[in-house]
Each structure stands twice: as C-alpha cells, then as structure tokens.
C-alpha cells in the first residue's frame, strides 16, 4: 500500500514542481493573444475557461485507455507503478504540454504540420498518414467496444448499436466545439475522476493489501517488461494519441499560462487514474495470476464491471456501465474530429473546406473507413493501435526537441524521453505479434542498434547547434 500512496504523491509533486520548470523552459507570455481570439471562427477556435479545457482534455486523452491499459499492465506487477509515475511526469505530461503549446504557438496547427515545421516535409508526410491511420483505428475501436456492450444489455443488435454510436461521432465531429463537447464533456470528465477516486478509496479500506514495490516481473506468461509494458500502459504514462488531441483544446485557451493546467495537468490526472486501476487489478483478484484469469474470462470490460460492483455496489455498476460506454465514445468522437481537422489542414491549400457542407464531407471521408473497420474484431484493431501510438509519441518528442534546439533552450527535457521512446518503438515492432515476430534477443539487438544511430544523429544536431550559436556570437 505504501508504494501506491507514494506513487500518487509523486505524481502530484510532479505537477506542482516539474510542470513549472517545463513551462519556464517553453517560455510563455500572457500578453500574446491566443488563437482562440486571433483565429476565432465559432467552430473550432472558441475561447473556453481553463477548467473546462482541462476536463475536456482529460476526457479526450483518456477514454478507457488508463483503465483497460492499466489493468493489462498490472499483469507485470508493481513495476507498473514505476512506469506510470516516471513515464507520466517526465515523458507523457511533457509530451502533452509541448504538443498543445506548439500548436497554440502556431495558430492551432495540427500535429502533422508541427512535425513538418521542425522535422521536415518528409517526416510531415509520414506522420500525416500515420496520424490519420491512428485516428481511424482509435475511432473504430472506440465505436466497436461501446456498441458491443450496448447490444449486450439492450434489445438492439450490434449493427444497430454501431450505427447509433457512429452517427453520434459524426454529429459531434461537425458541430462547433462549444455545442456538445464544451457543454457536456466537462461533466463526463468529472464522472471519470469520481469513478477512479471512489475505486481508490474503496481499495484502501477493502482489507486486501495493495502490493508494494518489487522489480520482479510477475507476468503469468513471463512476457518481457521491456518494451511491452511501455506499450501496454500508454494512456497513463505516454501516448502519441494525445498529440492529436491537444491541438483541439489549444484552439480554446484564453491565455498561454492555461496550458500548464490543461495539458500537463490533465496528463497527471490520467496518470493517477491509471495508478488506481493498476492497483485494483493487482489487488482485487489476489495477484497477477487471478487477474489474468479474470481478463481471459470477461475481458477488461468484465474486470472493470466486477471490481466496480464488488467495491461500490449499485453505484459501482452504474459507474462501470458509464465508463465502458461513455468514455470510449467521448474519445472516439474527438479522434474523428481531429482526423477531420488533419485532412482539412492537408488539403486546405487546394480547396477551401470551411463551410458546413465541406466539413461534413471531409468528416465522411475519414468516417467511412472508420465505420467499416469498426465491424471487425475489436482486439485485432487495438493491437495495431499500440505501436502506431507510441511511434507517434516518439516523433512528437523529437519535434519538441528540435524546437528547443533551434530556440537554444534546455532540449534534454524532451530529448531524453525521446531517446527512451525511440528504444521502445524500435524494439517493439520487431518483437510484437503484430510486428515482425522476431525472437526477443534479436529484437533487442536491432532496437539497441537503431537507438544508437538515432543518438548519434541527436548528438550531431547538438554539436551543430552549438557551433552555429558560437559562430553567430563571433560574428557579432
């Protein structure tokens, strides 16, 4: 139990102290007008209070990610606590802050355009394709999962449930952000927090001891911690999906100092939620073996339902249903919204896509493949979300590092986590079932070699930047 409580305190301290350091490095100026005012269009660029932005951001980036992912990551044992705390404070929250604030700095630009600015057009084209694929996969997965539950507890068929969820996605993606998202998502965000806090308090008084820290790998199948844990628990530690969501909220900030509370703060909140559910998974079923059996029987949704009802009674059952239905829906629709924004931004130089009819057309262009993919197996979809998600996070961190290098700022705050995630992504794709399925030693070797190559390029960029800076000083 001590490890769990210390982990929560560390996340809170990370927000209080490290977020201010990150903000200082980025350098904010509240006298500058934000895109919410300079680009105001009544659709996406609409000023909102920071607390609304924080709850919307939390709901957008969370969904069931910090619940389902944390439960799967709990199979590794208390070592998952370490990854959530360190990953969230030094990688995930930093990633989310820079993805949001760089978007704000450049008039609300989407993730691919930010990548193009700092890593070049070639990388921009690649990340544009990767991001839209990721958004479609996430939206499809988060269409399928609530539709399956709706069909299981109502007379509606899966197909009808799927059509209802998808219709809502399209409506939410094309309406102005303050009409649905701005009005009801803060309420759902508060429900997400209440649900996690209730489970956390119940755990403390449940009588079952929450496991304390051990560096042992407790996974029943003895799957390697590196890099699988870092991909399994993405939401709650670091997730590239967040880089596509932060620009949605960056368009609503009233002042630059709101960014720390909205972007860094929401990620810390997600980390706390992930900690609570990881602890619940390790504790409730008497160990990782029991958790694995429960996951095999009822899946993550069944585990959430069982824990919630057992710890919180009827209230828990209601919260579980809200969580498994509403949370993926409120993430899936913003995934569709951001893919609409990305596609619009990509083709805006050729066509004007600002009218309501044009916005609907672009939404359907990404919506049709989303709907078709939602009809296939959910678990299959989710496997392919993992690697594209963490590769996107890696590229966003390198984008932020390039910005800091060019600005002669302390680039190591993003450079170190970027190198770490490079190793994760490079190793995972060679080892994973949805990757090349090579042996673990070979995958580890290739991942290490690729990481060293990237490190050499990074060091060269640092040297070139310092040389350029020195030359400029000499000229002056």
PDB file of C-alpha atoms in Angstrom, residues 95 99 103 108-117 124 127-128 130-131 134 240-241 243-245 247 342 345 391-397 399:
ATOM      1  CA  UNK A  95       4.771  15.367 -24.486  1.00  0.00           C
ATOM      2  CA  UNK A  99       2.044  19.176 -28.394  1.00  0.00           C
ATOM      3  CA  UNK A 103       0.008  24.087 -31.611  1.00  0.00           C
ATOM      4  CA  UNK A 108      -3.689  25.971 -33.621  1.00  0.00           C
ATOM      5  CA  UNK A 109      -1.845  23.823 -36.138  1.00  0.00           C
ATOM      6  CA  UNK A 110      -2.392  20.081 -36.118  1.00  0.00           C
ATOM      7  CA  UNK A 111       0.251  17.529 -35.166  1.00  0.00           C
ATOM      8  CA  UNK A 112       1.487  16.734 -38.739  1.00  0.00           C
ATOM      9  CA  UNK A 113       2.091  20.389 -39.576  1.00  0.00           C
ATOM     10  CA  UNK A 114       4.058  20.846 -36.346  1.00  0.00           C
ATOM     11  CA  UNK A 115       6.203  17.853 -37.286  1.00  0.00           C
ATOM     12  CA  UNK A 116       6.779  19.364 -40.731  1.00  0.00           C
ATOM     13  CA  UNK A 117       7.925  22.666 -39.226  1.00  0.00           C
ATOM     14  CA  UNK A 124       5.370  15.539 -42.169  1.00  0.00           C
ATOM     15  CA  UNK A 127       3.227  11.409 -39.756  1.00  0.00           C
ATOM     16  CA  UNK A 128       0.198  12.751 -41.629  1.00  0.00           C
ATOM     17  CA  UNK A 130       0.369   7.617 -39.640  1.00  0.00           C
ATOM     18  CA  UNK A 131      -1.754  10.021 -37.587  1.00  0.00           C
ATOM     19  CA  UNK A 134      -4.107   6.034 -35.879  1.00  0.00           C
ATOM     20  CA  UNK A 240       1.092   9.657 -29.056  1.00  0.00           C
ATOM     21  CA  UNK A 241      -2.666   9.828 -29.487  1.00  0.00           C
ATOM     22  CA  UNK A 243      -0.556  14.800 -29.688  1.00  0.00           C
ATOM     23  CA  UNK A 244      -3.582  14.651 -31.972  1.00  0.00           C
ATOM     24  CA  UNK A 245      -5.968  15.732 -29.207  1.00  0.00           C
ATOM     25  CA  UNK A 247      -4.474  20.867 -30.707  1.00  0.00           C
ATOM     26  CA  UNK A 342      -5.826  16.959 -40.142  1.00  0.00           C
ATOM     27  CA  UNK A 345      -5.448  21.183 -42.987  1.00  0.00           C
ATOM     28  CA  UNK A 391       5.738   5.788 -32.600  1.00  0.00           C
ATOM     29  CA  UNK A 392       3.653   8.967 -32.825  1.00  0.00           C
ATOM     30  CA  UNK A 393       4.687   9.861 -29.256  1.00  0.00           C
ATOM     31  CA  UNK A 394       8.337   9.366 -30.187  1.00  0.00           C
ATOM     32  CA  UNK A 395       8.036  11.661 -33.205  1.00  0.00           C
ATOM     33  CA  UNK A 396       6.235  14.336 -31.161  1.00  0.00           C
ATOM     34  CA  UNK A 397       9.015  14.290 -28.568  1.00  0.00           C
ATOM     35  CA  UNK A 399       9.577  17.545 -32.753  1.00  0.00           C
TER      36      UNK A 399
END
